[in-house]
CSV table of C-alpha atoms in Angstrom, one decimal:
chain,number,residue,atom,x,y,z
A,263,MET,CA,112.1,121.1,84.2
A,264,ARG,CA,109.6,118.9,86.0
A,265,ILE,CA,109.6,115.3,87.2
A,266,GLU,CA,106.7,113.0,86.2
A,267,LEU,CA,105.8,109.4,87.2
A,268,GLU,CA,104.6,107.3,84.3
A,269,LYS,CA,102.9,104.0,85.2
A,270,ARG,CA,104.7,101.0,83.8
A,271,PRO,CA,102.6,98.8,81.4
A,272,ASP,CA,104.2,95.6,82.8
A,273,VAL,CA,105.4,95.2,86.4
A,274,SER,CA,108.2,92.6,87.1
A,275,LYS,CA,106.7,90.0,89.5
A,276,LEU,CA,110.3,89.2,90.7
A,277,PHE,CA,111.0,92.8,91.7
A,278,ALA,CA,107.6,93.1,93.2
A,279,PHE,CA,108.3,90.1,95.4
A,280,VAL,CA,111.8,91.1,96.5
A,281,SER,CA,110.9,94.8,97.0
A,282,PRO,CA,110.5,94.5,100.8
A,283,LEU,CA,113.8,92.5,101.1
A,284,LEU,CA,115.5,95.2,99.0
A,285,ALA,CA,114.1,97.9,101.3
A,286,LEU,CA,115.3,96.0,104.3
A,287,ALA,CA,118.8,95.7,102.9
A,288,LEU,CA,119.0,99.4,102.0
A,289,THR,CA,117.8,100.2,105.6
A,290,LEU,CA,120.6,98.1,107.0
A,291,ALA,CA,123.2,99.6,104.7
A,292,LEU,CA,122.2,103.2,105.6
A,293,GLY,CA,121.9,102.2,109.2
A,294,ALA,CA,125.5,101.0,109.1
A,295,VAL,CA,126.5,104.4,107.8
A,296,MET,CA,124.6,106.1,110.5
A,297,PHE,CA,126.3,104.1,113.3
A,298,ALA,CA,129.7,104.9,111.7
A,299,MET,CA,128.9,108.6,111.8
A,300,LEU,CA,128.0,108.2,115.5
A,301,GLY,CA,131.5,106.7,116.1
A,302,LYS,CA,130.2,103.1,116.6
A,303,ASN,CA,131.5,100.0,114.9
A,304,PRO,CA,128.8,99.3,112.2
A,305,VAL,CA,129.1,95.5,112.4
A,306,GLU,CA,129.0,95.5,116.2
A,307,ALA,CA,126.1,98.0,116.2
A,308,LEU,CA,124.0,96.1,113.7
A,309,ASP,CA,124.8,92.8,115.6
A,310,ALA,CA,123.6,94.4,118.9
A,311,PHE,CA,120.5,95.8,117.2
A,312,PHE,CA,119.3,92.9,115.1
A,313,PHE,CA,120.9,89.7,116.3
A,314,GLU,CA,121.7,89.8,120.0
A,315,PRO,CA,118.0,90.0,120.9
A,316,LEU,CA,117.4,86.7,119.2
A,317,LEU,CA,119.9,84.7,121.2
A,318,GLU,CA,117.9,84.2,124.5
A,319,VAL,CA,114.6,82.5,125.1
A,320,TRP,CA,113.3,85.4,127.3
A,321,SER,CA,114.1,87.9,124.6
A,322,LEU,CA,112.1,85.8,122.1
A,323,HIS,CA,109.2,86.2,124.5
A,324,GLU,CA,109.7,90.0,124.5
A,325,LEU,CA,109.8,89.9,120.7
A,326,ALA,CA,106.4,88.2,120.7
A,327,ILE,CA,105.0,90.8,123.2
A,328,LYS,CA,106.1,93.7,120.9
A,329,ALA,CA,105.0,91.9,117.7
A,330,ALA,CA,101.5,91.1,118.9
A,331,PRO,CA,100.0,94.7,118.8
A,332,LEU,CA,101.9,95.5,115.6
A,333,ILE,CA,100.4,92.5,113.8
A,334,LEU,CA,96.9,92.9,115.2
A,335,ILE,CA,96.7,96.6,114.2
A,336,ALA,CA,98.4,96.1,110.8
A,337,VAL,CA,96.0,93.3,109.8
A,338,GLY,CA,93.1,95.6,110.4
A,339,LEU,CA,94.9,98.5,108.5
A,340,ALA,CA,95.6,96.1,105.6
A,341,VAL,CA,91.8,95.6,105.2
A,342,SER,CA,91.3,99.4,105.4
A,343,TYR,CA,94.0,100.3,102.9
A,344,ARG,CA,93.2,97.6,100.4
A,345,SER,CA,89.7,99.0,100.3
A,346,ASN,CA,91.2,102.5,99.7
A,347,ASN,CA,90.2,103.9,103.1
A,348,TRP,CA,93.2,105.5,104.8
A,349,ASN,CA,92.9,104.9,108.5
A,350,ILE,CA,95.9,106.7,110.0
A,351,GLY,CA,94.4,106.9,113.6
A,352,ALA,CA,95.1,103.4,114.8
A,353,GLU,CA,97.2,104.8,117.7
A,354,GLY,CA,94.1,106.6,119.0
A,355,GLN,CA,91.9,103.5,118.5
A,356,PHE,CA,94.5,101.5,120.4
A,357,THR,CA,94.4,104.0,123.3
A,358,ILE,CA,90.6,104.1,123.4
A,359,GLY,CA,90.4,100.3,123.3
A,360,ALA,CA,92.7,100.2,126.3
A,361,ILE,CA,90.5,102.7,128.2
A,362,THR,CA,87.2,101.0,127.5
A,363,GLY,CA,88.6,97.6,128.2
A,364,SER,CA,90.0,98.8,131.5
A,365,TYR,CA,86.6,100.1,132.7
A,366,LEU,CA,85.7,96.8,134.5
A,367,PRO,CA,88.9,96.1,136.4
A,368,ILE,CA,89.2,99.8,137.5
A,369,VAL,CA,85.6,100.8,138.3
A,370,PHE,CA,84.4,97.4,139.4
A,371,TYR,CA,87.6,96.3,141.0
A,372,ASP,CA,85.8,94.2,143.6
A,373,TRP,CA,84.2,92.0,140.9
A,374,HIS,CA,86.1,88.7,140.7
A,375,SER,CA,84.7,86.5,138.0
A,376,PRO,CA,86.0,84.4,135.0
A,377,LEU,CA,83.8,86.7,132.8
A,378,VAL,CA,86.0,89.8,133.6
A,379,LEU,CA,88.7,89.1,131.0
A,380,PRO,CA,86.5,88.1,128.1
A,381,LEU,CA,84.3,91.2,128.7
A,382,MET,CA,87.4,93.4,128.9
A,383,LEU,CA,88.6,92.1,125.5
A,384,LEU,CA,85.1,92.7,124.1
A,385,LEU,CA,84.8,96.2,125.5
A,386,GLY,CA,88.3,97.0,124.1
A,387,ALA,CA,87.4,95.9,120.6
A,388,LEU,CA,84.1,97.8,120.8
A,389,GLY,CA,85.7,101.0,122.0
A,390,GLY,CA,88.3,100.9,119.2
A,391,ALA,CA,85.5,100.3,116.6
A,392,LEU,CA,83.3,103.1,118.0
A,393,PHE,CA,86.3,105.6,117.9
A,394,ALA,CA,87.1,104.6,114.3
A,395,ALA,CA,83.4,105.2,113.5
A,396,ILE,CA,84.0,108.9,113.8
A,397,PRO,CA,86.2,109.3,110.7
A,398,ALA,CA,84.0,106.7,109.0
A,399,LEU,CA,80.9,108.8,109.5
A,400,LEU,CA,82.7,112.0,108.4
A,401,LYS,CA,83.9,110.4,105.2
A,402,ALA,CA,80.8,108.4,104.3
A,403,HIS,CA,78.3,111.3,104.8
A,404,PHE,CA,80.3,114.5,104.6
A,405,ASN,CA,83.2,113.5,102.3
A,406,THR,CA,85.8,114.6,104.9
A,407,ASN,CA,89.4,113.5,104.4
A,408,GLU,CA,89.8,110.5,106.6
A,409,ILE,CA,93.6,110.9,106.9
A,410,LEU,CA,93.2,114.2,108.7
A,411,THR,CA,90.3,113.3,110.9
A,412,SER,CA,91.6,109.9,112.1
A,413,LEU,CA,95.1,111.4,112.8
A,414,MET,CA,93.7,114.4,114.8
A,415,LEU,CA,91.6,112.0,116.9
A,416,VAL,CA,94.9,110.3,118.1
A,417,TYR,CA,95.7,113.4,120.2
A,418,ILE,CA,92.2,113.5,121.7
A,419,ALA,CA,92.5,109.9,122.8
A,420,GLN,CA,95.9,110.4,124.3
A,421,LEU,CA,94.9,113.5,126.2
A,422,PHE,CA,91.7,111.7,127.4
A,423,LEU,CA,93.8,108.9,128.8
A,424,ASP,CA,96.2,111.4,130.5
A,425,TRP,CA,93.2,113.2,132.1
A,426,LEU,CA,91.7,109.9,133.3
A,427,VAL,CA,94.8,108.5,135.1
A,428,ARG,CA,95.5,111.9,136.6
A,429,GLY,CA,92.0,112.4,137.8
A,430,ALA,CA,88.9,110.1,138.0
A,431,TRP,CA,90.8,106.8,137.6
A,432,ARG,CA,93.9,107.6,139.6
A,433,ASP,CA,94.8,105.0,142.2
A,434,PRO,CA,93.9,106.4,145.6
A,435,GLN,CA,96.7,104.4,147.1
A,436,GLY,CA,99.2,105.2,144.4
A,437,PHE,CA,101.1,108.0,146.3
A,438,ASN,CA,99.7,110.6,143.8
A,439,PHE,CA,101.4,109.0,140.8
A,440,PRO,CA,99.3,109.2,137.5
A,441,VAL,CA,98.4,105.5,137.3
A,442,SER,CA,95.2,103.5,137.8
A,443,ARG,CA,94.7,100.6,140.2
A,444,ASP,CA,96.6,97.4,139.4
A,445,PHE,CA,94.4,94.9,137.6
A,446,ALA,CA,93.2,91.9,139.6
A,447,PRO,CA,94.5,88.5,138.6
A,448,GLU,CA,91.2,87.7,136.9
A,449,ALA,CA,91.8,90.8,134.6
A,450,VAL,CA,95.3,89.9,133.5
A,451,LEU,CA,95.9,88.2,130.2
A,452,PRO,CA,97.7,84.9,130.9
A,453,ALA,CA,101.1,84.0,129.6
A,454,ILE,CA,101.5,81.3,127.0
A,455,TRP,CA,104.5,79.6,128.4
A,456,GLU,CA,104.9,81.1,131.9
A,457,GLU,CA,107.9,78.9,132.7
A,458,SER,CA,110.1,80.4,130.0
A,459,GLY,CA,108.9,83.9,129.6
A,460,ARG,CA,106.0,86.4,129.8
A,461,ALA,CA,104.7,86.3,126.3
A,462,HIS,CA,100.9,86.3,126.6
A,463,TRP,CA,97.9,85.4,124.5
A,464,ALA,CA,97.8,88.6,122.5
A,465,PHE,CA,100.4,87.0,120.2
A,466,ILE,CA,98.0,84.1,119.6
A,467,PHE,CA,95.1,86.6,118.9
A,468,ALA,CA,97.4,88.3,116.3
A,469,ILE,CA,98.2,85.0,114.5
A,470,ILE,CA,94.5,84.0,114.5
A,471,ALA,CA,93.5,87.4,113.2
A,472,ALA,CA,96.1,87.3,110.4
A,473,ILE,CA,95.1,83.8,109.2
A,474,GLY,CA,91.4,84.7,109.5
A,475,VAL,CA,91.7,87.9,107.4
A,476,TRP,CA,93.9,86.1,104.9
A,477,PHE,CA,91.2,83.5,104.4
A,478,MET,CA,88.5,86.3,104.2
A,479,LEU,CA,90.4,88.2,101.5
A,480,ARG,CA,91.2,85.1,99.5
A,481,TYR,CA,88.1,83.0,99.7
A,482,THR,CA,85.1,85.1,100.6
A,483,LEU,CA,82.7,87.5,98.8
A,484,LYS,CA,83.6,90.2,101.4
A,485,GLY,CA,87.3,89.8,100.5
A,486,PHE,CA,86.4,90.1,96.8
A,487,GLU,CA,84.4,93.2,97.6
A,488,ILE,CA,87.3,94.8,99.4
A,489,VAL,CA,89.7,94.2,96.5
A,490,VAL,CA,87.3,95.4,93.8
A,491,LEU,CA,86.3,98.6,95.6
A,492,GLY,CA,89.9,99.3,96.5
A,493,GLN,CA,91.0,99.0,92.9
A,494,SER,CA,88.0,100.8,91.2
A,495,GLU,CA,85.0,102.3,93.0
A,496,ARG,CA,83.2,102.5,89.7
A,497,ALA,CA,83.7,98.9,88.9
A,498,GLY,CA,82.5,98.1,92.4
A,499,ARG,CA,79.3,100.0,91.8
A,500,PHE,CA,78.7,98.0,88.7
A,501,ALA,CA,79.1,94.8,90.7
A,502,GLY,CA,76.5,96.0,93.2
A,503,PHE,CA,78.9,96.9,96.0
A,504,SER,CA,78.4,100.0,98.2
A,505,SER,CA,81.5,102.2,98.8
A,506,LYS,CA,79.8,103.8,101.9
A,507,LYS,CA,79.2,100.4,103.5
A,508,MET,CA,82.8,99.5,102.8
A,509,ILE,CA,84.0,102.7,104.5
A,510,TRP,CA,82.0,101.7,107.6
A,511,PHE,CA,83.2,98.1,107.5
A,512,SER,CA,86.9,98.8,107.0
A,513,PHE,CA,87.0,101.5,109.7
A,514,LEU,CA,85.0,99.5,112.2
A,515,PHE,CA,87.0,96.3,111.5
A,516,SER,CA,90.4,98.0,111.7
A,517,GLY,CA,89.4,100.0,114.8
A,518,ALA,CA,88.2,96.8,116.6
A,519,LEU,CA,91.5,95.1,116.0
A,520,ALA,CA,93.4,98.2,117.2
A,521,GLY,CA,91.2,98.4,120.3
A,522,LEU,CA,91.7,94.7,121.0
A,523,ALA,CA,95.5,95.3,120.7
A,524,GLY,CA,95.2,98.1,123.2
A,525,ILE,CA,93.4,96.3,125.9
A,526,SER,CA,95.6,93.2,125.4
A,527,GLU,CA,98.7,95.3,125.8
A,528,VAL,CA,97.4,96.9,129.0
A,529,SER,CA,96.1,93.7,130.5
A,530,GLY,CA,99.0,91.4,129.4
A,531,SER,CA,102.1,93.6,129.6
A,532,ILE,CA,101.4,96.6,131.9
A,533,GLY,CA,98.7,95.6,134.4
A,534,HIS,CA,97.2,99.1,134.8
A,535,LEU,CA,96.6,102.3,132.9
A,536,GLN,CA,99.2,105.0,132.8
A,537,PRO,CA,99.8,108.1,130.6
A,538,ALA,CA,102.0,106.2,128.1
A,539,ILE,CA,100.9,102.8,127.1
A,540,SER,CA,102.3,102.6,123.6
A,541,PRO,CA,105.7,103.5,122.1
A,542,GLY,CA,103.9,104.3,118.8
A,543,TYR,CA,102.5,100.9,117.9
A,544,GLY,CA,99.6,102.4,115.9
A,545,PHE,CA,101.9,104.4,113.6
A,546,THR,CA,104.6,101.7,113.3
A,547,ALA,CA,101.8,99.3,112.3
A,548,ILE,CA,101.4,101.4,109.1
A,549,ILE,CA,105.0,100.4,108.2
A,550,VAL,CA,104.2,96.8,109.1
A,551,ALA,CA,101.2,96.7,106.8
A,552,PHE,CA,103.1,98.1,103.8
A,553,LEU,CA,106.3,96.0,104.5
A,554,GLY,CA,104.0,93.0,104.5
A,555,ARG,CA,102.5,94.1,101.1
A,556,LEU,CA,99.1,94.4,102.8
A,557,ASN,CA,99.0,90.6,102.9
A,558,PRO,CA,98.0,89.3,106.4
A,559,LEU,CA,100.5,86.4,106.2
A,560,GLY,CA,103.3,88.8,105.1
A,561,ILE,CA,102.3,91.1,108.0
A,562,ILE,CA,103.2,88.4,110.5
A,563,ALA,CA,106.8,88.4,109.2
A,564,SER,CA,107.0,92.2,108.9
A,565,GLY,CA,105.5,92.6,112.4
A,566,LEU,CA,108.3,90.4,113.9
A,567,VAL,CA,110.9,92.5,112.0
A,568,LEU,CA,109.5,95.8,113.3
A,569,ALA,CA,109.2,94.4,116.8
A,570,LEU,CA,112.9,93.5,116.5
A,571,THR,CA,113.7,97.2,115.9
A,572,TYR,CA,112.0,98.1,119.3
A,573,LEU,CA,113.8,95.3,121.1
A,574,GLY,CA,117.1,96.0,119.3
A,575,GLY,CA,116.8,99.7,120.1
A,576,GLU,CA,116.5,98.9,123.8
A,577,ALA,CA,119.5,96.6,123.6
A,578,ALA,CA,121.6,99.2,121.7
A,579,GLN,CA,120.9,101.8,124.3
A,580,LEU,CA,122.4,99.6,127.0
A,581,SER,CA,125.3,98.1,125.1
A,582,LEU,CA,126.2,101.0,122.8
A,583,GLY,CA,125.0,104.0,124.7
A,584,VAL,CA,123.0,105.4,121.7
A,585,SER,CA,119.8,107.3,121.9
A,586,ASP,CA,116.4,105.6,121.8
A,587,LYS,CA,115.7,107.8,118.8
A,588,VAL,CA,117.8,105.3,116.7
A,589,THR,CA,114.7,103.0,116.7
A,590,ARG,CA,112.6,105.7,115.1
A,591,VAL,CA,115.3,106.4,112.5
A,592,PHE,CA,115.4,102.7,111.5
A,593,GLN,CA,111.6,102.6,111.3
A,594,GLY,CA,111.5,105.8,109.2
A,595,LEU,CA,114.2,104.6,106.9
A,596,LEU,CA,112.4,101.3,106.4
A,597,LEU,CA,109.1,103.0,105.5
A,598,PHE,CA,110.9,105.4,103.1
A,599,PHE,CA,112.7,102.6,101.3
A,600,VAL,CA,109.5,100.4,101.1
A,601,LEU,CA,107.6,103.2,99.5
A,602,SER,CA,110.5,104.2,97.3
A,603,CYS,CA,111.1,100.7,96.0
A,604,ASP,CA,107.4,100.2,95.3
A,605,THR,CA,107.2,103.5,93.4
A,606,LEU,CA,110.2,102.6,91.2
A,607,ILE,CA,108.7,99.2,90.5
A,608,TYR,CA,105.3,100.4,89.4
A,609,TYR,CA,106.3,103.7,87.8
A,610,LYS,CA,109.0,105.2,85.5
A,611,VAL,CA,110.6,108.5,86.5
A,612,ARG,CA,110.7,110.9,83.6
A,613,ILE,CA,112.4,114.3,83.6
A,614,VAL,CA,110.5,116.7,81.3
A,615,TRP,CA,112.3,119.7,80.0
A,616,SER,CA,110.1,122.6,79.0
A,617,ARG,CA,111.0,126.0,77.5
A,618,LEU,CA,109.0,129.2,77.5
A,619,ARG,CA,108.1,130.0,74.0
A,620,SER,CA,108.2,133.5,72.8
A,621,GLY,CA,104.8,135.2,73.2
A,622,ALA,CA,103.6,132.6,75.7
A,623,ALA,CA,101.8,133.8,78.7
């Protein structure tokens, strides 16, 4: 007996549209079962996880802070995945962007100028793009699997950050803690509505990036090239498109947005470098991209949903006394059901029974 997937000749547009909603509903249902097994009231637990964080203005600001890097990274990944280039190392590009963007406020901490913040953002995007260029080079010219190379580079970036803040970039007045100098006011990303909360301009960057990429994919030749090469490299060659150039473009573009997200997070939310600057935004953004169906406008909504899991996880720890691992469980369940629903929509599952014939080898 073996299980085979057979592509459906016709795909229901209705089910393709409601697939993310179905995946979210299944995640909530299984999450309720999980809370019941932990001895918690499922209704109260889900309310604390998904609804309580939306009742206060300050928590909406926190939601925007957590959604900003998810949306920025996922929009870049959507371009990469739609072109059939699988960048799994956005977490590393996020980290390198934070490092390169922090060079000015840490090394040239005496330089106070309005140019500091724009240059930081530019350096962050450039650092993320250059780090993403490594798997792009290996795939385009050596046919190396980009999933493995981009993923392994994540650990290099994280260890490099740890080495910096414990060594060369450690604050000499930080009582030997592994943190860098605090950024000067000129190097801090300003808040959008400072009177009501601390949400900063990274959320605006994310919305602008999502709308811009949506326009590019829908109305420009580059967007058409991305779609054609993603669906059929052979058809793309007949149209005069270069798959190698697309590898470079998709990795550099997604790496730049991940790097911009990294320096925006450090500058706007943290204010200095430290060993841990991300709760896994680069990996969670993969879920955001697929939950949004690789559509930049859908990614805005899915980014807010996944940001809510981070915020709800923190609230659940305080009000219910559950582990912070519950957040990871919800995110994993959501990715599992998104992929499962899509698989069943586009493919039929067939069970093939085979018998060994007499005399067969």
